[in-house]
Amino acid sequence: MVEVPLKDPSMVVRSAEPYNAGPPLETLRMSLLTPVQLFFVRNHGTVPVVDAAAYRLTVSGLVDRELRLSLVALQREFAPSTVAATIQCAGNRRRELNAVRSIEGEIPWDAEAVGTATWTGVPLGAVLRAAGARDLGRYVHLLGLDTVATDTQGFGGSIPLEKAMSPEVLLAYEMNGSPLLPVHGFPLRVVVPGYIGARSVKWLRSIFVAAEPSRNYFQSHAYKWFPPHIRAQTVDWTAGLTLTEPPVSAVICTPREGQRLQAGHLTTTGYAFAGGGRQIARVEVSADGGMHWEAAQLVGEAHAWAWRFWEAHLRLLPGRRPIVARAEDSAGAGQPPEPASVWNFKGYVNNAWHRVTVEVV
Ligand code: MTE
């Protein structure tokens, strides 16, 4: 197993190279701000070794002034901003889709490809204003320094200019108050709160303002959503939906699948998250597979771009008991009962009711 400095030994390593890993769910649920050593990592290629002193970020495309900024210049010329935000991979909860129909060549994440941190950096909008982004520019292309097999340019993507100008979107150099770890994008990454994690490009090399979305593989092929009947062999990539804001989803962190529990009272805990800055309006939990529901308590305060923890009290009778959780967000959106209805051949944004079956004795 590869050892990534400062990552916790409890991390479940999904692939050693590229390094992809996440924490056990019960550990993830222990802290509203995920400690850096437990924060999941999703890498498509190499982790570049970047010399912070030699690092330059370029800003070009439909701008009045091209910029070439060192890290020091970025920190000196723009006011810092801090946002508490959840990053959730579009592949989070793919394991349940895999159980419906196998998904080839993708990481079978359980529900651990998510984490919340405070991110400190400079608003992307301030940098775009300094460059004089023109009206013709509708998209902001973001490109990383890593080498990936699928695109000669490296890992990249784009976000609408309107989102890029929102104050929560940061060029971040700190995570939970410390400089980014190499695996999280040192020295500079984008953080796009409310969007799927793929748009939060790490090891940011360049920003390019354009009239069209990026043609990078990770924008034009990967991270698109297709309906359940579409297969990899027959896909028309231009027809897919570009994934942006993940749908509302509640996840049970404790108890774990297959756990043996004593009959009687159980406190079940979990997290819930919705993209687009939507809040968690309510979480409900069932101890009988979804016939009867109990309201869960939402824990702590709501933060605009962060997940919400919840807990619920159930009474368990002996037998095999399917515990189920579902949430509704502030826009009134809920979750579908079955993963089959949201299955897609890349295994993205599964938000079916989350189920954990326990043995009660
Ligand atoms: N940026 C680059 N340059 N290369 C990558 O492979 N992975 C993306 C995104 N940014 C990726 C990237 C994906 S799919 C996710 S979910 C998040 O980074 C994960 O961020 P983390 O590894 O810091 O948790």
mmCIF file of C-alpha atoms and ligand atoms in Angstrom:
data_model
loop_
_atom_site.group_PDB
_atom_site.id
_atom_site.type_symbol
_atom_site.label_atom_id
_atom_site.label_comp_id
_atom_site.label_asym_id
_atom_site.label_seq_id
_atom_site.Cartn_x
_atom_site.Cartn_y
_atom_site.Cartn_z
ATOM 1 C CA MET A 1 0.000 0.000 0.000
ATOM 2 C CA VAL A 2 1.379 3.451 -0.835
ATOM 3 C CA GLU A 3 1.886 5.733 2.073
ATOM 4 C CA VAL A 4 0.798 9.289 1.538
ATOM 5 C CA PRO A 5 2.437 11.483 4.163
ATOM 6 C CA LEU A 6 -0.026 12.884 6.687
ATOM 7 C CA LYS A 7 -2.901 10.660 5.571
ATOM 8 C CA ASP A 8 -4.424 8.560 8.325
ATOM 9 C CA PRO A 9 -3.587 4.808 8.264
ATOM 10 C CA SER A 10 -7.342 4.064 8.503
ATOM 11 C CA MET A 11 -7.927 5.499 4.985
ATOM 12 C CA VAL A 12 -9.453 2.917 2.652
ATOM 13 C CA VAL A 13 -7.161 2.983 -0.392
ATOM 14 C CA ARG A 14 -9.191 2.401 -3.565
ATOM 15 C CA SER A 15 -6.184 2.634 -5.863
ATOM 16 C CA ALA A 16 -2.536 3.103 -4.980
ATOM 17 C CA GLU A 17 -1.427 4.835 -8.218
ATOM 18 C CA PRO A 18 -3.088 7.165 -8.892
ATOM 19 C CA TYR A 19 -3.726 7.485 -5.181
ATOM 20 C CA ASN A 20 -7.464 7.384 -4.431
ATOM 21 C CA ALA A 21 -8.673 6.927 -0.873
ATOM 22 C CA GLY A 22 -11.306 7.890 1.663
ATOM 23 C CA PRO A 23 -11.964 7.432 5.374
ATOM 24 C CA PRO A 24 -14.228 4.856 7.046
ATOM 25 C CA LEU A 25 -17.737 6.357 7.264
ATOM 26 C CA GLU A 26 -17.944 6.301 11.053
ATOM 27 C CA THR A 27 -14.687 8.274 11.197
ATOM 28 C CA LEU A 28 -15.918 10.746 8.590
ATOM 29 C CA ARG A 29 -18.964 11.482 10.767
ATOM 30 C CA MET A 30 -16.819 12.419 13.803
ATOM 31 C CA SER A 31 -16.063 16.001 12.821
ATOM 32 C CA LEU A 32 -18.012 18.652 10.892
ATOM 33 C CA LEU A 33 -14.705 19.866 9.468
ATOM 34 C CA THR A 34 -12.961 16.817 8.092
ATOM 35 C CA PRO A 35 -9.346 16.668 9.361
ATOM 36 C CA VAL A 36 -6.972 16.917 6.396
ATOM 37 C CA GLN A 37 -5.477 13.502 7.153
ATOM 38 C CA LEU A 38 -8.960 11.957 6.738
ATOM 39 C CA PHE A 39 -10.105 13.979 3.719
ATOM 40 C CA PHE A 40 -10.790 11.780 0.680
ATOM 41 C CA VAL A 41 -8.462 12.040 -2.310
ATOM 42 C CA ARG A 42 -9.538 11.681 -5.937
ATOM 43 C CA ASN A 43 -6.670 11.749 -8.412
ATOM 44 C CA HIS A 44 -6.870 10.893 -12.114
ATOM 45 C CA GLY A 45 -3.131 11.022 -12.676
ATOM 46 C CA THR A 46 0.183 11.960 -11.151
ATOM 47 C CA VAL A 47 0.577 14.199 -8.128
ATOM 48 C CA PRO A 48 2.837 16.912 -9.559
ATOM 49 C CA VAL A 49 5.697 18.154 -7.418
ATOM 50 C CA VAL A 50 5.418 21.931 -7.660
ATOM 51 C CA ASP A 51 8.069 24.404 -6.554
ATOM 52 C CA ALA A 52 5.966 27.143 -4.944
ATOM 53 C CA ALA A 53 8.629 29.809 -5.616
ATOM 54 C CA ALA A 54 8.741 29.062 -9.361
ATOM 55 C CA TYR A 55 4.958 28.560 -9.664
ATOM 56 C CA ARG A 56 3.055 30.882 -12.019
ATOM 57 C CA LEU A 57 -0.677 30.992 -12.741
ATOM 58 C CA THR A 58 -1.710 32.351 -16.131
ATOM 59 C CA VAL A 59 -5.017 34.059 -16.888
ATOM 60 C CA SER A 60 -5.827 34.519 -20.590
ATOM 61 C CA GLY A 61 -8.510 34.130 -23.278
ATOM 62 C CA LEU A 62 -11.313 36.713 -23.523
ATOM 63 C CA VAL A 63 -9.701 39.162 -21.115
ATOM 64 C CA ASP A 64 -8.450 42.748 -21.483
ATOM 65 C CA ARG A 65 -5.166 41.997 -19.679
ATOM 66 C CA GLU A 66 -3.395 38.641 -19.540
ATOM 67 C CA LEU A 67 -2.010 37.896 -16.087
ATOM 68 C CA ARG A 68 0.914 35.795 -14.946
ATOM 69 C CA LEU A 69 0.847 35.567 -11.170
ATOM 70 C CA SER A 70 3.209 34.043 -8.646
ATOM 71 C CA LEU A 71 1.734 32.661 -5.453
ATOM 72 C CA VAL A 72 3.196 35.600 -3.520
ATOM 73 C CA ALA A 73 1.685 38.121 -5.967
ATOM 74 C CA LEU A 74 -1.701 36.436 -5.727
ATOM 75 C CA GLN A 75 -1.569 36.622 -1.921
ATOM 76 C CA ARG A 76 -0.305 40.215 -1.929
ATOM 77 C CA GLU A 77 -2.592 41.707 -4.570
ATOM 78 C CA PHE A 78 -5.926 40.128 -3.618
ATOM 79 C CA ALA A 79 -7.801 40.139 -0.303
ATOM 80 C CA PRO A 80 -8.069 36.658 1.236
ATOM 81 C CA SER A 81 -11.383 34.957 1.809
ATOM 82 C CA THR A 82 -12.353 31.801 3.719
ATOM 83 C CA VAL A 83 -15.315 29.535 2.934
ATOM 84 C CA ALA A 84 -16.419 26.339 4.718
ATOM 85 C CA ALA A 85 -17.375 24.054 1.858
ATOM 86 C CA THR A 86 -18.060 20.406 1.182
ATOM 87 C CA ILE A 87 -16.390 18.765 -1.785
ATOM 88 C CA GLN A 88 -18.244 15.683 -2.975
ATOM 89 C CA CYS A 89 -17.049 13.533 -5.852
ATOM 90 C CA ALA A 90 -19.643 12.756 -8.537
ATOM 91 C CA GLY A 91 -18.692 9.092 -8.023
ATOM 92 C CA ASN A 92 -19.676 9.117 -4.340
ATOM 93 C CA ARG A 93 -22.020 6.146 -3.592
ATOM 94 C CA ARG A 94 -21.126 4.389 -6.869
ATOM 95 C CA ARG A 95 -20.907 1.023 -5.020
ATOM 96 C CA GLU A 96 -24.716 0.895 -4.765
ATOM 97 C CA LEU A 97 -25.084 1.510 -8.516
ATOM 98 C CA ASN A 98 -22.507 -1.220 -9.158
ATOM 99 C CA ALA A 99 -24.752 -3.637 -7.290
ATOM 100 C CA VAL A 100 -27.596 -2.850 -9.735
ATOM 101 C CA ARG A 101 -25.434 -3.389 -12.846
ATOM 102 C CA SER A 102 -21.676 -3.517 -12.989
ATOM 103 C CA ILE A 103 -19.809 -0.294 -13.823
ATOM 104 C CA GLU A 104 -16.470 -0.917 -15.515
ATOM 105 C CA GLY A 105 -13.292 1.042 -14.967
ATOM 106 C CA GLU A 106 -14.546 3.354 -12.228
ATOM 107 C CA ILE A 107 -13.735 3.461 -8.517
ATOM 108 C CA PRO A 108 -16.438 1.665 -6.485
ATOM 109 C CA TRP A 109 -16.681 4.399 -3.845
ATOM 110 C CA ASP A 110 -18.928 3.783 -0.893
ATOM 111 C CA ALA A 111 -20.212 7.069 0.602
ATOM 112 C CA GLU A 112 -16.791 8.348 1.712
ATOM 113 C CA ALA A 113 -15.812 10.387 -1.384
ATOM 114 C CA VAL A 114 -16.858 13.586 0.386
ATOM 115 C CA GLY A 115 -15.403 15.914 2.981
ATOM 116 C CA THR A 116 -15.781 19.416 4.382
ATOM 117 C CA ALA A 117 -13.003 21.901 5.062
ATOM 118 C CA THR A 118 -12.432 25.598 5.449
ATOM 119 C CA TRP A 119 -10.744 26.803 2.300
ATOM 120 C CA THR A 120 -8.722 30.017 2.277
ATOM 121 C CA GLY A 121 -7.626 31.757 -0.871
ATOM 122 C CA VAL A 122 -8.650 34.569 -3.160
ATOM 123 C CA PRO A 123 -12.011 34.773 -4.906
ATOM 124 C CA LEU A 124 -11.678 33.653 -8.546
ATOM 125 C CA GLY A 125 -14.015 36.551 -9.416
ATOM 126 C CA ALA A 126 -11.493 39.115 -8.091
ATOM 127 C CA VAL A 127 -8.765 37.686 -10.343
ATOM 128 C CA LEU A 128 -11.129 37.651 -13.340
ATOM 129 C CA ARG A 129 -12.056 41.274 -12.652
ATOM 130 C CA ALA A 130 -8.368 42.228 -12.481
ATOM 131 C CA ALA A 131 -7.855 40.555 -15.869
ATOM 132 C CA GLY A 132 -10.929 42.294 -17.283
ATOM 133 C CA ALA A 133 -12.970 39.260 -18.341
ATOM 134 C CA ARG A 134 -15.024 40.311 -21.364
ATOM 135 C CA ASP A 135 -18.786 39.933 -21.800
ATOM 136 C CA LEU A 136 -18.279 37.479 -24.650
ATOM 137 C CA GLY A 137 -16.702 35.101 -22.162
ATOM 138 C CA ARG A 138 -19.329 32.696 -20.924
ATOM 139 C CA TYR A 139 -17.092 29.984 -19.453
ATOM 140 C CA VAL A 140 -13.962 29.825 -17.383
ATOM 141 C CA HIS A 141 -11.637 26.944 -18.273
ATOM 142 C CA LEU A 142 -9.495 25.560 -15.483
ATOM 143 C CA LEU A 143 -6.459 23.363 -16.166
ATOM 144 C CA GLY A 144 -4.272 21.424 -13.753
ATOM 145 C CA LEU A 145 -0.563 20.583 -13.859
ATOM 146 C CA ASP A 146 -1.031 16.821 -13.480
ATOM 147 C CA THR A 147 -0.465 14.294 -16.250
ATOM 148 C CA VAL A 148 -3.452 12.073 -17.076
ATOM 149 C CA ALA A 149 -3.787 9.283 -19.626
ATOM 150 C CA THR A 150 -6.983 10.577 -21.236
ATOM 151 C CA ASP A 151 -6.111 14.158 -22.215
ATOM 152 C CA THR A 152 -2.783 15.452 -23.519
ATOM 153 C CA GLN A 153 -3.496 18.779 -21.798
ATOM 154 C CA GLY A 154 -3.893 17.293 -18.321
ATOM 155 C CA PHE A 155 -6.939 17.359 -16.022
ATOM 156 C CA GLY A 156 -9.301 20.254 -16.658
ATOM 157 C CA GLY A 157 -12.858 21.460 -16.853
ATOM 158 C CA SER A 158 -14.914 24.606 -17.009
ATOM 159 C CA ILE A 159 -17.578 26.456 -15.071
ATOM 160 C CA PRO A 160 -19.969 29.173 -16.237
ATOM 161 C CA LEU A 161 -18.531 32.688 -15.853
ATOM 162 C CA GLU A 162 -21.517 33.595 -13.686
ATOM 163 C CA LYS A 163 -20.603 30.886 -11.148
ATOM 164 C CA ALA A 164 -16.914 31.813 -11.389
ATOM 165 C CA MET A 165 -17.800 35.382 -10.337
ATOM 166 C CA SER A 166 -19.703 34.214 -7.219
ATOM 167 C CA PRO A 167 -17.807 35.074 -4.035
ATOM 168 C CA GLU A 168 -17.715 31.478 -2.741
ATOM 169 C CA VAL A 169 -15.567 30.247 -5.646
ATOM 170 C CA LEU A 170 -11.945 30.402 -4.519
ATOM 171 C CA LEU A 171 -8.423 29.925 -5.732
ATOM 172 C CA ALA A 172 -7.433 28.225 -2.495
ATOM 173 C CA TYR A 173 -3.965 27.852 -1.005
ATOM 174 C CA GLU A 174 -5.046 26.702 2.478
ATOM 175 C CA MET A 175 -7.245 23.887 3.730
ATOM 176 C CA ASN A 176 -8.338 23.960 7.390
ATOM 177 C CA GLY A 177 -5.822 26.758 8.013
ATOM 178 C CA SER A 178 -2.714 25.009 6.641
ATOM 179 C CA PRO A 179 -1.087 25.083 3.194
ATOM 180 C CA LEU A 180 -2.624 22.493 0.861
ATOM 181 C CA LEU A 181 -1.064 19.020 0.967
ATOM 182 C CA PRO A 182 0.452 17.915 -2.355
ATOM 183 C CA VAL A 183 -2.402 15.395 -2.900
ATOM 184 C CA HIS A 184 -4.993 18.172 -2.435
ATOM 185 C CA GLY A 185 -3.482 20.507 -5.027
ATOM 186 C CA PHE A 186 -0.471 22.352 -3.562
ATOM 187 C CA PRO A 187 0.251 25.161 -4.126
ATOM 188 C CA LEU A 188 -3.108 26.346 -5.566
ATOM 189 C CA ARG A 189 -6.438 24.737 -6.398
ATOM 190 C CA VAL A 190 -9.883 25.878 -7.354
ATOM 191 C CA VAL A 191 -12.751 25.260 -4.924
ATOM 192 C CA VAL A 192 -16.183 25.451 -6.547
ATOM 193 C CA PRO A 193 -18.649 25.060 -3.645
ATOM 194 C CA GLY A 194 -21.971 23.505 -4.611
ATOM 195 C CA TYR A 195 -20.619 21.795 -7.759
ATOM 196 C CA ILE A 196 -19.365 18.229 -8.195
ATOM 197 C CA GLY A 197 -15.778 17.837 -6.984
ATOM 198 C CA ALA A 198 -14.373 17.433 -10.508
ATOM 199 C CA ARG A 199 -14.659 21.175 -11.155
ATOM 200 C CA SER A 200 -12.450 21.984 -8.157
ATOM 201 C CA VAL A 201 -9.288 21.645 -10.239
ATOM 202 C CA LYS A 202 -6.130 20.948 -8.238
ATOM 203 C CA TRP A 203 -2.557 22.134 -9.022
ATOM 204 C CA LEU A 204 -4.092 24.940 -11.057
ATOM 205 C CA ARG A 205 -1.914 25.860 -14.041
ATOM 206 C CA SER A 206 -4.122 28.202 -16.045
ATOM 207 C CA ILE A 207 -7.415 30.034 -16.253
ATOM 208 C CA PHE A 208 -8.821 30.715 -19.728
ATOM 209 C CA VAL A 209 -11.987 32.733 -20.418
ATOM 210 C CA ALA A 210 -13.914 31.498 -23.472
ATOM 211 C CA ALA A 211 -17.264 31.615 -25.214
ATOM 212 C CA GLU A 212 -17.634 27.805 -25.104
ATOM 213 C CA PRO A 213 -17.197 25.155 -22.396
ATOM 214 C CA SER A 214 -13.834 23.379 -22.167
ATOM 215 C CA ARG A 215 -13.208 20.450 -24.525
ATOM 216 C CA ASN A 216 -11.038 18.782 -21.924
ATOM 217 C CA TYR A 217 -11.830 15.050 -21.574
ATOM 218 C CA PHE A 218 -13.083 15.559 -18.015
ATOM 219 C CA GLN A 219 -15.629 18.135 -19.186
ATOM 220 C CA SER A 220 -16.639 16.793 -22.602
ATOM 221 C CA HIS A 221 -16.656 13.019 -21.870
ATOM 222 C CA ALA A 222 -16.234 12.137 -18.219
ATOM 223 C CA TYR A 223 -18.465 13.734 -15.598
ATOM 224 C CA LYS A 224 -21.506 13.755 -17.860
ATOM 225 C CA TRP A 225 -24.792 12.111 -16.933
ATOM 226 C CA PHE A 226 -26.645 9.737 -19.260
ATOM 227 C CA PRO A 227 -29.995 7.996 -18.710
ATOM 228 C CA PRO A 228 -30.025 4.354 -17.489
ATOM 229 C CA HIS A 229 -30.499 2.780 -20.954
ATOM 230 C CA ILE A 230 -27.324 4.332 -22.432
ATOM 231 C CA ARG A 231 -24.195 2.128 -22.477
ATOM 232 C CA ALA A 232 -20.487 2.942 -22.880
ATOM 233 C CA GLN A 233 -20.347 1.112 -26.242
ATOM 234 C CA THR A 234 -23.089 3.180 -27.885
ATOM 235 C CA VAL A 235 -22.814 6.526 -26.144
ATOM 236 C CA ASP A 236 -23.014 9.809 -28.039
ATOM 237 C CA TRP A 237 -20.895 11.954 -25.723
ATOM 238 C CA THR A 238 -22.404 15.209 -26.999
ATOM 239 C CA ALA A 239 -25.842 14.127 -25.761
ATOM 240 C CA GLY A 240 -25.025 13.844 -22.053
ATOM 241 C CA LEU A 241 -25.855 16.305 -19.315
ATOM 242 C CA THR A 242 -22.849 18.166 -17.959
ATOM 243 C CA LEU A 243 -22.798 17.524 -14.219
ATOM 244 C CA THR A 244 -22.726 20.629 -12.072
ATOM 245 C CA GLU A 245 -24.714 20.632 -8.795
ATOM 246 C CA PRO A 246 -25.083 17.253 -7.049
ATOM 247 C CA PRO A 247 -28.637 16.343 -5.981
ATOM 248 C CA VAL A 248 -29.661 16.088 -2.326
ATOM 249 C CA SER A 249 -28.505 12.932 -0.557
ATOM 250 C CA ALA A 250 -28.558 11.643 3.035
ATOM 251 C CA VAL A 251 -26.081 8.948 4.094
ATOM 252 C CA ILE A 252 -26.092 6.677 7.146
ATOM 253 C CA CYS A 253 -22.617 6.608 8.722
ATOM 254 C CA THR A 254 -23.495 4.555 11.813
ATOM 255 C CA PRO A 255 -24.442 1.756 12.151
ATOM 256 C CA ARG A 256 -22.493 0.043 9.360
ATOM 257 C CA GLU A 257 -23.747 -2.570 6.924
ATOM 258 C CA GLY A 258 -24.040 -6.036 8.522
ATOM 259 C CA GLN A 259 -23.438 -4.779 12.088
ATOM 260 C CA ARG A 260 -24.909 -6.896 14.931
ATOM 261 C CA LEU A 261 -26.930 -4.795 17.365
ATOM 262 C CA GLN A 262 -28.946 -5.383 20.519
ATOM 263 C CA ALA A 263 -32.711 -4.956 20.202
ATOM 264 C CA GLY A 264 -34.045 -1.689 21.623
ATOM 265 C CA HIS A 265 -32.866 1.846 21.270
ATOM 266 C CA LEU A 266 -30.448 2.866 18.509
ATOM 267 C CA THR A 267 -29.044 6.290 17.663
ATOM 268 C CA THR A 268 -28.231 6.318 13.982
ATOM 269 C CA THR A 269 -26.041 9.100 12.568
ATOM 270 C CA GLY A 270 -25.093 10.430 9.176
ATOM 271 C CA TYR A 271 -24.534 13.370 6.883
ATOM 272 C CA ALA A 272 -26.676 15.029 4.231
ATOM 273 C CA PHE A 273 -25.603 17.313 1.429
ATOM 274 C CA ALA A 274 -27.182 19.151 -1.487
ATOM 275 C CA GLY A 275 -25.409 20.989 -4.287
ATOM 276 C CA GLY A 276 -26.021 24.544 -5.440
ATOM 277 C CA GLY A 277 -25.920 25.983 -1.920
ATOM 278 C CA ARG A 278 -29.310 24.425 -1.145
ATOM 279 C CA GLN A 279 -29.826 23.671 2.535
ATOM 280 C CA ILE A 280 -30.959 20.415 4.086
ATOM 281 C CA ALA A 281 -34.578 21.024 5.004
ATOM 282 C CA ARG A 282 -35.170 17.643 6.653
ATOM 283 C CA VAL A 283 -33.843 14.116 7.042
ATOM 284 C CA GLU A 284 -36.029 11.094 7.764
ATOM 285 C CA VAL A 285 -35.014 7.616 8.840
ATOM 286 C CA SER A 286 -36.869 4.325 8.689
ATOM 287 C CA ALA A 287 -36.150 1.082 10.576
ATOM 288 C CA ASP A 288 -38.374 -1.039 8.316
ATOM 289 C CA GLY A 289 -37.064 -0.433 4.821
ATOM 290 C CA GLY A 290 -39.123 2.697 4.188
ATOM 291 C CA MET A 291 -42.649 1.924 5.409
ATOM 292 C CA HIS A 292 -42.563 4.137 8.520
ATOM 293 C CA TRP A 293 -40.357 7.197 8.894
ATOM 294 C CA GLU A 294 -38.986 9.125 11.899
ATOM 295 C CA ALA A 295 -37.741 12.701 11.672
ATOM 296 C CA ALA A 296 -34.004 13.006 12.300
ATOM 297 C CA GLN A 297 -32.509 15.943 14.224
ATOM 298 C CA LEU A 298 -30.235 18.200 12.226
ATOM 299 C CA VAL A 299 -27.050 18.755 14.224
ATOM 300 C CA GLY A 300 -25.263 22.120 14.603
ATOM 301 C CA GLU A 301 -25.726 25.191 12.457
ATOM 302 C CA ALA A 302 -26.331 25.268 8.727
ATOM 303 C CA HIS A 303 -23.501 26.671 6.569
ATOM 304 C CA ALA A 304 -24.353 27.738 3.032
ATOM 305 C CA TRP A 305 -21.918 25.439 1.202
ATOM 306 C CA ALA A 306 -21.413 22.658 3.714
ATOM 307 C CA TRP A 307 -23.025 19.357 4.541
ATOM 308 C CA ARG A 308 -25.309 18.917 7.562
ATOM 309 C CA PHE A 309 -24.895 16.183 10.164
ATOM 310 C CA TRP A 310 -27.996 14.444 11.513
ATOM 311 C CA GLU A 311 -28.958 11.840 14.097
ATOM 312 C CA ALA A 312 -32.123 9.871 14.713
ATOM 313 C CA HIS A 313 -33.438 7.643 17.471
ATOM 314 C CA LEU A 314 -34.971 4.333 16.464
ATOM 315 C CA ARG A 315 -36.353 1.304 18.280
ATOM 316 C CA LEU A 316 -35.114 -1.925 16.760
ATOM 317 C CA LEU A 317 -36.882 -5.279 16.919
ATOM 318 C CA PRO A 318 -34.920 -8.534 16.534
ATOM 319 C CA GLY A 319 -34.264 -9.728 12.984
ATOM 320 C CA ARG A 320 -32.623 -8.364 9.843
ATOM 321 C CA ARG A 321 -33.541 -4.682 9.810
ATOM 322 C CA PRO A 322 -33.056 -2.426 6.788
ATOM 323 C CA ILE A 323 -32.382 1.107 8.034
ATOM 324 C CA VAL A 324 -33.053 3.726 5.389
ATOM 325 C CA ALA A 325 -32.373 7.478 5.241
ATOM 326 C CA ARG A 326 -33.619 10.180 2.900
ATOM 327 C CA ALA A 327 -33.477 13.978 2.837
ATOM 328 C CA GLU A 328 -35.233 16.908 1.280
ATOM 329 C CA ASP A 329 -33.493 20.155 0.365
ATOM 330 C CA SER A 330 -34.555 23.788 0.634
ATOM 331 C CA ALA A 331 -35.803 23.731 -2.977
ATOM 332 C CA GLY A 332 -38.199 20.888 -2.085
ATOM 333 C CA ALA A 333 -36.206 18.228 -3.970
ATOM 334 C CA GLY A 334 -36.160 14.745 -2.456
ATOM 335 C CA GLN A 335 -34.474 11.441 -3.244
ATOM 336 C CA PRO A 336 -35.616 8.494 -5.383
ATOM 337 C CA PRO A 337 -36.207 5.218 -3.493
ATOM 338 C CA GLU A 338 -34.218 2.895 -5.792
ATOM 339 C CA PRO A 339 -30.695 3.151 -7.225
ATOM 340 C CA ALA A 340 -31.878 1.372 -10.422
ATOM 341 C CA SER A 341 -33.835 4.498 -11.377
ATOM 342 C CA VAL A 342 -30.683 6.653 -11.311
ATOM 343 C CA TRP A 343 -28.202 4.064 -12.642
ATOM 344 C CA ASN A 344 -25.900 5.471 -15.324
ATOM 345 C CA PHE A 345 -22.962 3.752 -16.989
ATOM 346 C CA LYS A 346 -20.343 6.063 -15.421
ATOM 347 C CA GLY A 347 -21.930 5.705 -11.983
ATOM 348 C CA TYR A 348 -22.384 9.359 -11.102
ATOM 349 C CA VAL A 349 -24.463 11.266 -8.524
ATOM 350 C CA ASN A 350 -26.338 8.342 -6.985
ATOM 351 C CA ASN A 351 -28.825 9.848 -4.546
ATOM 352 C CA ALA A 352 -31.233 6.963 -4.004
ATOM 353 C CA TRP A 353 -32.404 6.391 -0.417
ATOM 354 C CA HIS A 354 -29.402 5.140 1.546
ATOM 355 C CA ARG A 355 -29.859 1.664 3.069
ATOM 356 C CA VAL A 356 -27.900 -0.208 5.729
ATOM 357 C CA THR A 357 -29.056 -3.652 6.847
ATOM 358 C CA VAL A 358 -28.242 -4.682 10.426
ATOM 359 C CA GLU A 359 -28.705 -7.927 12.404
ATOM 360 C CA VAL A 360 -30.689 -7.221 15.570
ATOM 361 C CA VAL A 361 -30.491 -9.862 18.336
HETATM 362 N N1 MTE B 1 -7.785 18.282 -10.244
HETATM 363 C C1 MTE B 1 -6.765 17.752 -10.942
HETATM 364 N N2 MTE B 1 -5.843 18.565 -11.445
HETATM 365 N N3 MTE B 1 -6.687 16.411 -11.145
HETATM 366 C C2 MTE B 1 -7.646 15.542 -10.660
HETATM 367 O O1 MTE B 1 -7.529 14.324 -10.849
HETATM 368 N N4 MTE B 1 -9.765 15.337 -9.439
HETATM 369 C C3 MTE B 1 -11.034 16.045 -9.261
HETATM 370 C C4 MTE B 1 -10.833 17.354 -8.496
HETATM 371 N N5 MTE B 1 -9.735 18.090 -9.015
HETATM 372 C C5 MTE B 1 -8.734 16.096 -9.943
HETATM 373 C C6 MTE B 1 -8.742 17.501 -9.736
HETATM 374 C C7 MTE B 1 -12.054 15.267 -8.602
HETATM 375 S S1 MTE B 1 -12.865 14.132 -9.569
HETATM 376 C C8 MTE B 1 -12.431 15.504 -7.309
HETATM 377 S S2 MTE B 1 -13.736 14.697 -6.622
HETATM 378 C C9 MTE B 1 -11.710 16.455 -6.467
HETATM 379 O O2 MTE B 1 -10.589 17.026 -7.148
HETATM 380 C C10 MTE B 1 -11.203 15.768 -5.230
HETATM 381 O O3 MTE B 1 -10.470 16.660 -4.440
HETATM 382 P P1 MTE B 1 -9.562 16.087 -3.265
HETATM 383 O O4 MTE B 1 -8.696 14.993 -3.831
HETATM 384 O O5 MTE B 1 -8.818 17.247 -2.733
HETATM 385 O O6 MTE B 1 -10.526 15.515 -2.238
#
